[in-house]
Tab-separated table of C-alpha atoms in Angstrom:
chain	number	residue	atom	x	y	z
A	1	MET	CA	0.014	-0.034	-0.021
A	2	ARG	CA	1.560	3.402	-1.131
A	3	ARG	CA	2.188	5.898	1.777
A	4	ASP	CA	0.342	8.841	-0.289
A	5	GLU	CA	-2.796	6.711	-0.373
A	6	ILE	CA	-2.560	6.162	3.267
A	7	LEU	CA	-1.859	9.970	3.882
A	8	ALA	CA	-4.857	10.880	1.622
A	9	TRP	CA	-7.075	8.821	3.642
A	10	VAL	CA	-5.732	10.299	7.000
A	11	ARG	CA	-6.118	13.807	5.780
A	12	ALA	CA	-9.772	13.312	4.495
A	13	GLU	CA	-10.637	11.679	8.036
A	14	ARG	CA	-8.859	14.403	10.092
A	15	LEU	CA	-10.800	17.090	8.004
A	16	GLY	CA	-14.112	15.210	8.429
A	17	LEU	CA	-13.649	14.829	12.237
A	18	ALA	CA	-12.894	18.570	12.398
A	19	ASP	CA	-16.070	19.233	10.701
A	20	PHE	CA	-18.078	16.854	12.990
A	21	LEU	CA	-16.251	18.446	16.150
A	22	ASP	CA	-17.466	21.942	14.945
A	23	THR	CA	-21.172	20.693	15.257
A	24	LEU	CA	-20.866	19.779	18.981
A	25	ASP	CA	-22.024	22.025	21.840
A	26	GLU	CA	-20.347	22.815	24.937
A	27	HIS	CA	-22.186	20.157	26.846
A	28	GLU	CA	-21.100	17.443	24.379
A	29	TRP	CA	-17.539	18.534	24.449
A	30	ARG	CA	-17.595	17.761	28.249
A	31	ALA	CA	-19.138	14.495	27.759
A	32	ASP	CA	-17.342	11.059	28.343
A	33	SER	CA	-15.918	9.419	25.398
A	34	LEU	CA	-15.623	5.682	25.012
A	35	CYS	CA	-12.004	6.005	26.094
A	36	GLN	CA	-12.334	5.402	29.983
A	37	GLY	CA	-11.629	8.444	31.792
A	38	TRP	CA	-11.261	10.788	28.751
A	39	THR	CA	-13.690	13.337	27.824
A	40	VAL	CA	-14.771	14.397	24.073
A	41	HIS	CA	-12.492	17.373	24.653
A	42	ASP	CA	-9.583	15.312	25.727
A	43	VAL	CA	-9.886	12.904	22.536
A	44	ALA	CA	-9.989	15.886	20.379
A	45	ALA	CA	-6.850	17.259	22.153
A	46	HIS	CA	-5.130	13.745	21.553
A	47	MET	CA	-5.946	14.026	17.874
A	48	THR	CA	-3.905	17.092	17.539
A	49	LEU	CA	-0.883	15.530	19.122
A	50	SER	CA	0.098	12.863	16.568
A	51	THR	CA	1.730	15.704	14.198
A	52	ARG	CA	3.207	17.603	17.190
A	53	THR	CA	4.796	15.158	19.649
A	54	THR	CA	8.474	15.158	19.421
A	55	LEU	CA	10.839	12.527	20.425
A	56	LEU	CA	11.856	14.709	23.291
A	57	VAL	CA	8.210	15.305	24.425
A	58	ALA	CA	7.720	11.490	24.065
A	59	VAL	CA	10.743	10.648	26.224
A	60	LYS	CA	9.752	13.101	28.830
A	61	GLY	CA	6.248	11.895	28.868
A	62	ALA	CA	7.249	8.472	29.283
A	63	ILE	CA	9.725	9.089	32.205
A	64	ARG	CA	6.971	11.071	34.034
A	65	ALA	CA	4.429	8.049	33.372
A	66	ARG	CA	7.058	5.694	34.459
A	67	GLY	CA	6.906	3.785	31.258
A	68	ASP	CA	3.112	3.442	31.067
A	69	PHE	CA	2.135	4.458	27.631
A	70	ASN	CA	-1.452	4.780	27.980
A	71	ARG	CA	-0.832	6.985	31.198
A	72	MET	CA	1.528	9.051	29.134
A	73	GLU	CA	-1.002	9.637	26.362
A	74	ALA	CA	-3.751	10.523	28.816
A	75	ASP	CA	-1.453	13.101	30.604
A	76	LEU	CA	-0.494	14.665	27.173
A	77	ALA	CA	-4.129	14.797	26.031
A	78	ARG	CA	-5.468	16.346	29.313
A	79	GLU	CA	-2.833	18.902	29.542
A	80	ARG	CA	-3.379	19.947	25.852
A	81	ALA	CA	-7.181	20.102	26.444
A	82	ALA	CA	-6.712	22.328	29.491
A	83	ARG	CA	-4.580	24.725	27.301
A	84	TYR	CA	-6.777	24.915	24.285
A	85	GLY	CA	-10.427	25.178	23.881
A	86	PRO	CA	-12.691	23.510	21.221
A	87	ALA	CA	-12.185	26.102	18.441
A	88	ALA	CA	-8.423	26.063	18.916
A	89	LEU	CA	-8.162	22.323	18.652
A	90	VAL	CA	-10.536	22.154	15.670
A	91	GLU	CA	-8.357	24.842	13.770
A	92	GLN	CA	-5.219	22.797	14.804
A	93	LEU	CA	-6.527	19.529	13.546
A	94	ARG	CA	-7.405	21.131	10.199
A	95	GLU	CA	-4.087	22.790	10.043
A	96	THR	CA	-1.955	19.489	10.213
A	97	ALA	CA	-4.672	17.326	8.571
A	98	GLY	CA	-2.333	16.544	5.651
A	99	SER	CA	0.870	16.281	7.542
A	100	ALA	CA	2.996	13.160	7.270
A	101	ARG	CA	4.639	13.570	10.795
A	102	ARG	CA	3.808	11.073	13.323
A	103	THR	CA	4.341	10.145	17.010
A	104	PRO	CA	7.828	8.604	17.455
A	105	GLY	CA	7.435	4.860	16.759
A	106	ALA	CA	4.292	4.969	15.117
A	107	ALA	CA	3.756	3.148	11.690
A	108	PRO	CA	2.246	4.897	8.764
A	109	LEU	CA	-1.131	3.125	9.219
A	110	ASP	CA	-1.279	4.201	12.996
A	111	PRO	CA	-2.621	7.686	12.393
A	112	LEU	CA	-5.493	6.230	10.161
A	113	VAL	CA	-6.255	3.700	12.923
A	114	ASP	CA	-6.308	6.628	15.382
A	115	VAL	CA	-8.652	8.868	13.449
A	116	LEU	CA	-10.999	6.173	12.417
A	117	VAL	CA	-11.474	4.686	15.910
A	118	HIS	CA	-11.503	7.994	17.848
A	119	GLY	CA	-14.030	9.302	15.676
A	120	GLN	CA	-16.211	6.625	16.976
A	121	ASP	CA	-15.012	7.165	20.575
A	122	ILE	CA	-16.436	10.611	20.257
A	123	ALA	CA	-19.452	10.068	18.290
A	124	ARG	CA	-21.151	6.977	19.785
A	125	PRO	CA	-21.601	8.100	23.334
A	126	LEU	CA	-23.151	11.221	22.244
A	127	GLY	CA	-25.703	9.229	20.159
A	128	ARG	CA	-24.542	10.618	16.754
A	129	VAL	CA	-23.500	8.681	13.662
A	130	ARG	CA	-20.076	9.127	12.151
A	131	GLU	CA	-19.890	6.819	9.136
A	132	MET	CA	-16.424	5.108	8.586
A	133	PRO	CA	-15.579	4.461	5.010
A	134	ALA	CA	-14.950	0.881	4.394
A	135	GLU	CA	-11.913	1.251	1.884
A	136	PRO	CA	-9.554	2.716	4.626
A	137	ALA	CA	-11.152	0.713	7.420
A	138	ILE	CA	-10.082	-2.513	5.828
A	139	PRO	CA	-6.232	-1.891	5.890
A	140	ALA	CA	-6.583	-0.043	9.274
A	141	LEU	CA	-8.236	-3.454	10.787
A	142	GLU	CA	-5.608	-5.605	9.149
A	143	HIS	CA	-2.887	-3.341	10.691
A	144	VAL	CA	-4.336	-3.586	14.163
A	145	LEU	CA	-4.582	-7.485	13.735
A	146	ARG	CA	-0.983	-7.786	12.822
A	147	ARG	CA	0.554	-5.245	15.286
A	148	ARG	CA	1.032	-6.386	18.894
A	149	PHE	CA	0.805	-3.002	20.316
A	150	TYR	CA	-2.995	-3.269	19.927
A	151	GLY	CA	-3.290	-6.532	21.747
A	152	ALA	CA	-5.893	-7.833	19.128
A	153	ARG	CA	-4.137	-11.261	18.389
A	154	LYS	CA	-4.398	-12.182	21.984
A	155	ARG	CA	-7.976	-10.818	22.298
A	156	LEU	CA	-9.182	-12.469	19.368
A	157	ARG	CA	-7.186	-15.600	19.328
A	158	GLY	CA	-9.153	-18.585	17.934
A	159	THR	CA	-11.699	-16.176	16.276
A	160	ARG	CA	-12.531	-15.701	12.497
A	161	LEU	CA	-13.725	-12.118	11.890
A	162	THR	CA	-16.129	-11.683	8.814
A	163	ALA	CA	-17.322	-8.422	7.726
A	164	THR	CA	-21.116	-8.198	6.766
A	165	ASP	CA	-20.974	-5.029	4.724
A	166	VAL	CA	-17.921	-5.580	2.788
A	167	ARG	CA	-16.150	-8.592	1.279
A	168	TRP	CA	-13.571	-9.395	3.948
A	169	SER	CA	-12.525	-12.029	6.664
A	170	ALA	CA	-9.432	-12.978	8.489
A	171	GLY	CA	-8.410	-15.161	11.336
A	172	GLU	CA	-8.969	-18.794	12.212
A	173	GLY	CA	-10.597	-20.796	14.765
A	174	PRO	CA	-13.675	-22.500	16.021
A	175	ASP	CA	-15.492	-19.144	16.735
A	176	GLU	CA	-16.735	-16.520	14.378
A	177	ILE	CA	-17.707	-13.024	14.897
A	178	ARG	CA	-19.567	-11.298	12.098
A	179	GLY	CA	-20.568	-7.539	11.755
A	180	PRO	CA	-19.866	-4.407	9.857
A	181	ILE	CA	-16.341	-3.570	9.184
A	182	ALA	CA	-16.377	-0.455	11.554
A	183	ASP	CA	-17.654	-2.472	14.556
A	184	LEU	CA	-14.978	-5.210	13.928
A	185	LEU	CA	-12.255	-2.317	13.915
A	186	MET	CA	-13.725	-1.075	17.433
A	187	LEU	CA	-13.586	-4.563	18.721
A	188	ALA	CA	-10.077	-5.305	17.448
A	189	THR	CA	-8.815	-1.992	19.277
A	190	GLY	CA	-10.533	-3.179	22.502
A	191	ARG	CA	-13.715	-1.202	22.432
A	192	THR	CA	-16.664	-3.362	23.704
A	193	ALA	CA	-19.143	-0.906	22.387
A	194	GLY	CA	-18.553	-2.589	19.067
A	195	LEU	CA	-20.071	-5.801	20.248
A	196	ALA	CA	-23.697	-4.713	20.127
A	197	ALA	CA	-23.767	-4.817	16.374
A	198	LEU	CA	-21.760	-8.240	16.092
A	199	THR	CA	-23.025	-11.654	16.187
A	200	GLY	CA	-21.473	-15.166	16.098
A	201	ALA	CA	-20.256	-17.833	18.551
A	202	GLY	CA	-17.108	-15.677	19.377
A	203	VAL	CA	-19.105	-12.570	20.700
A	204	ALA	CA	-19.939	-14.108	24.159
A	205	ARG	CA	-16.432	-15.258	24.744
A	206	VAL	CA	-14.842	-12.073	23.943
A	207	ALA	CA	-17.502	-10.100	25.918
A	208	ALA	CA	-16.681	-12.474	29.025
A	209	SER	CA	-13.007	-11.713	28.657
A	210	ALA	CA	-13.526	-7.948	28.379
A	211	THR	CA	-15.545	-7.688	31.923
C-alpha cells in the first residue's frame, strides 16, 4: 500500500472529524468518550498531538508516566485540553490534517487507525452517527490485527472475523464474529461498544474476557 494513499485517507478523516467536532455544543465537549476517563475534549486534544509530539516530548512523557504508554497519552491529552479550547483544537486539527509527521515509533497506518477509531469514540456516546468508510477501514483493521501494540491477536485468538457490509474476513478458529467492518475495528482495538452490532459464537467469549 502506497504511503501517499494512506496519507490521503488520514487527511480526509482528520478534516471530516474537524467538521464533525464543529457541530458539537459545549455540553457534548464535556461528555465522556468511549476512552475510559477521557472526555470528548480530551480525545480531540489527543488527535492534535500525533503531528506535534516530538521525540523529546515522548521521552519526557514516558519518564513522567513511569513507562506506562496509556498513562503518558492520557496525561498529554488532558494537558493539551486544559490549554486549548474547542475552537483552537478544531483549527489545529485542520492545520495539520495532511501532515505526514507521526508520533515517534508509530507506523504509517497508526494515524489512520487513530482517527477512524477515535472518531467513533467521540460520536457513539453522544448518540451521533459518524460513518466510517470501508476502503480505509479494511487496511486499518488488518494493521491492528498484525501489530502487537493493539493486543488484538491475544484478544481475538481462535476467532474468525467476517465483515457483513464488505467482502472481507480474517483469522482462524472455531469461533466466528460477524458484523460491519467499523464494529470489527472497534472490537479489535478493545472497544466493547462494538459488540452490540456483532453476532456469532465468538461474541460471548470476547465479551466475557472484557468484563
